[in-house]
Amino acid sequence: MAGFHARQTAARIARRKPGESVPKRRYKAPPGECETCDKSGAGFSNTPFHDAAARCESGKRPHCTCEVCY
C-alpha cells in the first residue's frame, strides 16, 4: 500500500487536465522586486518560497509560513 503522500500525489495528477502544466512557485523573486528576497542570499536556504501555495491558508502573502506553504 502506498503512503499518504504518494496517494495525495496520484490524486493530484488524476485531477489535472491533459496538457495542463503544474504551476511553479518561485523560491526567490528577481532582484529589486522583493526586499525579503534581496536580503536572503545563498546562506539562507531555510527561507520559505516567495510565492504562496495554491491552497494557502492565510491570504497568499509572499514568504507565507502557514502549514501548506512552508
CSV table of N, CA and C in Angstrom, one decimal:
chain,number,residue,atom,x,y,z
A,1,MET,N,0.9,-1.2,0.0
A,1,MET,CA,0.0,0.0,0.0
A,1,MET,C,0.9,1.2,0.0
A,2,ALA,N,0.6,2.2,-0.8
A,2,ALA,CA,1.3,3.4,-0.9
A,2,ALA,C,1.1,4.3,0.3
A,3,GLY,N,2.1,5.2,0.6
A,3,GLY,CA,1.9,6.1,1.7
A,3,GLY,C,1.0,7.2,1.4
A,4,PHE,N,0.7,8.0,2.4
A,4,PHE,CA,-0.2,9.2,2.3
A,4,PHE,C,0.2,10.1,1.2
A,5,HIS,N,1.5,10.5,1.2
A,5,HIS,CA,1.9,11.5,0.2
A,5,HIS,C,1.9,10.9,-1.3
A,6,ALA,N,2.1,9.6,-1.4
A,6,ALA,CA,2.0,9.0,-2.7
A,6,ALA,C,0.6,9.0,-3.2
A,7,ARG,N,-0.3,8.7,-2.3
A,7,ARG,CA,-1.8,8.7,-2.7
A,7,ARG,C,-2.2,10.1,-3.0
A,8,GLN,N,-1.7,11.1,-2.3
A,8,GLN,CA,-2.1,12.5,-2.5
A,8,GLN,C,-1.6,13.0,-3.8
A,9,THR,N,-0.4,12.6,-4.2
A,9,THR,CA,0.2,13.0,-5.5
A,9,THR,C,-0.5,12.3,-6.6
A,10,ALA,N,-0.8,11.1,-6.5
A,10,ALA,CA,-1.6,10.4,-7.5
A,10,ALA,C,-3.0,11.0,-7.7
A,11,ALA,N,-3.6,11.4,-6.7
A,11,ALA,CA,-4.9,12.1,-6.8
A,11,ALA,C,-4.8,13.4,-7.5
A,12,ARG,N,-3.7,14.2,-7.2
A,12,ARG,CA,-3.5,15.5,-7.8
A,12,ARG,C,-3.2,15.3,-9.3
A,13,ILE,N,-2.5,14.3,-9.7
A,13,ILE,CA,-2.2,14.0,-11.1
A,13,ILE,C,-3.5,13.6,-11.8
A,14,ALA,N,-4.3,12.8,-11.2
A,14,ALA,CA,-5.6,12.4,-11.8
A,14,ALA,C,-6.5,13.6,-12.0
A,15,ARG,N,-6.4,14.6,-11.2
A,15,ARG,CA,-7.3,15.8,-11.3
A,15,ARG,C,-6.9,16.7,-12.4
A,16,ARG,N,-5.6,16.7,-12.8
A,16,ARG,CA,-5.1,17.6,-13.9
A,16,ARG,C,-5.7,17.2,-15.2
A,17,LYS,N,-5.9,18.2,-16.0
A,17,LYS,CA,-6.4,18.0,-17.3
A,17,LYS,C,-5.2,17.8,-18.3
A,18,PRO,N,-5.4,17.0,-19.3
A,18,PRO,CA,-4.3,16.8,-20.3
A,18,PRO,C,-3.8,18.1,-20.8
A,19,GLY,N,-2.5,18.2,-20.8
A,19,GLY,CA,-1.8,19.4,-21.4
A,19,GLY,C,-1.7,20.5,-20.4
A,20,GLU,N,-2.3,20.4,-19.2
A,20,GLU,CA,-2.3,21.4,-18.2
A,20,GLU,C,-0.9,21.3,-17.4
A,21,SER,N,-0.2,22.4,-17.3
A,21,SER,CA,1.1,22.4,-16.6
A,21,SER,C,0.9,22.7,-15.1
A,22,VAL,N,1.8,22.2,-14.4
A,22,VAL,CA,1.8,22.4,-12.9
A,22,VAL,C,2.4,23.8,-12.7
A,23,PRO,N,1.7,24.6,-11.9
A,23,PRO,CA,2.2,26.0,-11.6
A,23,PRO,C,3.5,25.9,-10.8
A,24,LYS,N,4.5,26.6,-11.2
A,24,LYS,CA,5.8,26.6,-10.4
A,24,LYS,C,5.8,27.8,-9.5
A,25,ARG,N,6.3,27.5,-8.2
A,25,ARG,CA,6.4,28.5,-7.2
A,25,ARG,C,7.8,29.0,-7.3
A,26,ARG,N,8.0,30.4,-7.2
A,26,ARG,CA,9.3,31.0,-7.2
A,26,ARG,C,9.9,30.9,-5.8
A,27,TYR,N,11.1,30.4,-5.8
A,27,TYR,CA,11.8,30.4,-4.5
A,27,TYR,C,12.3,31.8,-4.1
A,28,LYS,N,12.7,32.6,-5.2
A,28,LYS,CA,13.2,33.9,-5.0
A,28,LYS,C,12.7,34.8,-6.1
A,29,ALA,N,12.3,36.0,-5.8
A,29,ALA,CA,11.9,37.0,-6.8
A,29,ALA,C,13.1,37.6,-7.4
A,30,PRO,N,12.9,38.2,-8.6
A,30,PRO,CA,14.0,38.9,-9.3
A,30,PRO,C,14.6,40.1,-8.4
A,31,PRO,N,15.8,40.4,-8.5
A,31,PRO,CA,16.4,41.5,-7.7
A,31,PRO,C,15.6,42.8,-7.8
A,32,GLY,N,15.4,43.4,-6.7
A,32,GLY,CA,14.7,44.7,-6.6
A,32,GLY,C,13.2,44.5,-6.5
A,33,GLU,N,12.6,43.4,-6.7
A,33,GLU,CA,11.2,43.2,-6.6
A,33,GLU,C,10.7,42.9,-5.2
A,34,CYS,N,11.5,42.3,-4.4
A,34,CYS,CA,11.1,41.9,-3.0
A,34,CYS,C,12.3,42.2,-2.1
A,35,GLU,N,12.1,43.0,-1.0
A,35,GLU,CA,13.1,43.3,-0.1
A,35,GLU,C,13.6,42.0,0.7
A,36,THR,N,12.6,41.2,1.1
A,36,THR,CA,13.0,40.0,1.8
A,36,THR,C,13.9,39.0,0.9
A,37,CYS,N,13.5,38.9,-0.3
A,37,CYS,CA,14.3,38.0,-1.2
A,37,CYS,C,15.7,38.6,-1.4
A,38,ASP,N,15.8,40.0,-1.5
A,38,ASP,CA,17.1,40.6,-1.7
A,38,ASP,C,18.0,40.4,-0.5
A,39,LYS,N,17.4,40.4,0.7
A,39,LYS,CA,18.2,40.2,1.9
A,39,LYS,C,18.7,38.7,2.1
A,40,SER,N,17.9,37.8,1.7
A,40,SER,CA,18.2,36.4,1.8
A,40,SER,C,19.1,35.9,0.6
A,41,GLY,N,20.3,35.5,1.0
A,41,GLY,CA,21.2,35.1,-0.1
A,41,GLY,C,21.4,33.6,-0.1
A,42,ALA,N,22.5,33.1,-0.6
A,42,ALA,CA,22.7,31.7,-0.7
A,42,ALA,C,22.9,31.1,0.7
A,43,GLY,N,23.3,31.9,1.7
A,43,GLY,CA,23.5,31.4,3.0
A,43,GLY,C,22.2,31.1,3.8
A,44,PHE,N,21.1,31.5,3.3
A,44,PHE,CA,19.8,31.3,3.9
A,44,PHE,C,18.9,30.4,3.1
A,45,SER,N,19.2,29.1,3.3
A,45,SER,CA,18.5,28.1,2.5
A,45,SER,C,17.1,27.7,3.1
A,46,ASN,N,16.9,28.1,4.3
A,46,ASN,CA,15.7,27.7,5.0
A,46,ASN,C,14.6,28.8,5.0
A,47,THR,N,14.6,29.6,4.0
A,47,THR,CA,13.5,30.6,3.9
A,47,THR,C,12.4,30.1,3.0
A,48,PRO,N,11.2,30.5,3.3
A,48,PRO,CA,10.0,30.0,2.5
A,48,PRO,C,10.0,30.5,1.1
A,49,PHE,N,9.3,29.8,0.2
A,49,PHE,CA,9.1,30.3,-1.2
A,49,PHE,C,8.6,31.7,-1.2
A,50,HIS,N,9.0,32.4,-2.3
A,50,HIS,CA,8.5,33.8,-2.4
A,50,HIS,C,7.0,33.7,-2.7
A,51,ASP,N,6.6,32.8,-3.6
A,51,ASP,CA,5.1,32.7,-4.0
A,51,ASP,C,4.4,31.7,-3.0
A,52,ALA,N,3.2,32.1,-2.7
A,52,ALA,CA,2.4,31.2,-1.8
A,52,ALA,C,1.9,30.0,-2.6
A,53,ALA,N,1.5,29.0,-1.9
A,53,ALA,CA,0.9,27.8,-2.5
A,53,ALA,C,-0.5,28.1,-3.0
A,54,ALA,N,-1.0,27.3,-3.9
A,54,ALA,CA,-2.3,27.5,-4.4
A,54,ALA,C,-3.4,27.3,-3.3
A,55,ARG,N,-3.1,26.5,-2.3
A,55,ARG,CA,-4.0,26.2,-1.2
A,55,ARG,C,-3.6,26.9,0.0
A,56,CYS,N,-3.0,28.1,-0.1
A,56,CYS,CA,-2.5,28.8,1.1
A,56,CYS,C,-3.7,29.1,2.1
A,57,GLU,N,-3.4,28.9,3.4
A,57,GLU,CA,-4.5,29.1,4.4
A,57,GLU,C,-4.5,30.5,5.0
A,58,SER,N,-3.6,31.4,4.6
A,58,SER,CA,-3.6,32.7,5.3
A,58,SER,C,-3.4,33.9,4.4
A,59,GLY,N,-4.0,33.9,3.2
A,59,GLY,CA,-4.0,35.1,2.4
A,59,GLY,C,-3.1,35.1,1.2
A,60,LYS,N,-2.3,34.1,1.0
A,60,LYS,CA,-1.4,34.0,-0.2
A,60,LYS,C,-0.4,35.2,-0.2
A,61,ARG,N,0.2,35.5,1.0
A,61,ARG,CA,1.2,36.6,1.0
A,61,ARG,C,2.5,36.0,0.6
A,62,PRO,N,3.5,36.8,0.1
A,62,PRO,CA,4.8,36.4,-0.2
A,62,PRO,C,5.5,35.9,1.1
A,63,HIS,N,6.3,34.8,1.0
A,63,HIS,CA,7.0,34.2,2.1
A,63,HIS,C,6.1,33.8,3.2
A,64,CYS,N,4.9,33.3,2.9
A,64,CYS,CA,4.0,32.8,3.9
A,64,CYS,C,4.6,31.6,4.6
A,65,THR,N,4.2,31.5,5.9
A,65,THR,CA,4.7,30.3,6.7
A,65,THR,C,3.6,29.5,7.2
A,66,CYS,N,2.5,29.5,6.6
A,66,CYS,CA,1.4,28.6,7.0
A,66,CYS,C,1.8,27.1,6.8
A,67,GLU,N,1.1,26.2,7.3
A,67,GLU,CA,1.5,24.8,7.1
A,67,GLU,C,1.5,24.3,5.7
A,68,VAL,N,0.6,24.9,4.8
A,68,VAL,CA,0.6,24.5,3.4
A,68,VAL,C,1.8,25.0,2.6
A,69,CYS,N,2.1,26.3,2.9
A,69,CYS,CA,3.1,27.0,2.1
A,69,CYS,C,4.5,26.5,2.5
A,70,TYR,N,4.8,26.4,3.8
A,70,TYR,CA,6.1,26.1,4.3
A,70,TYR,C,6.4,24.7,4.3
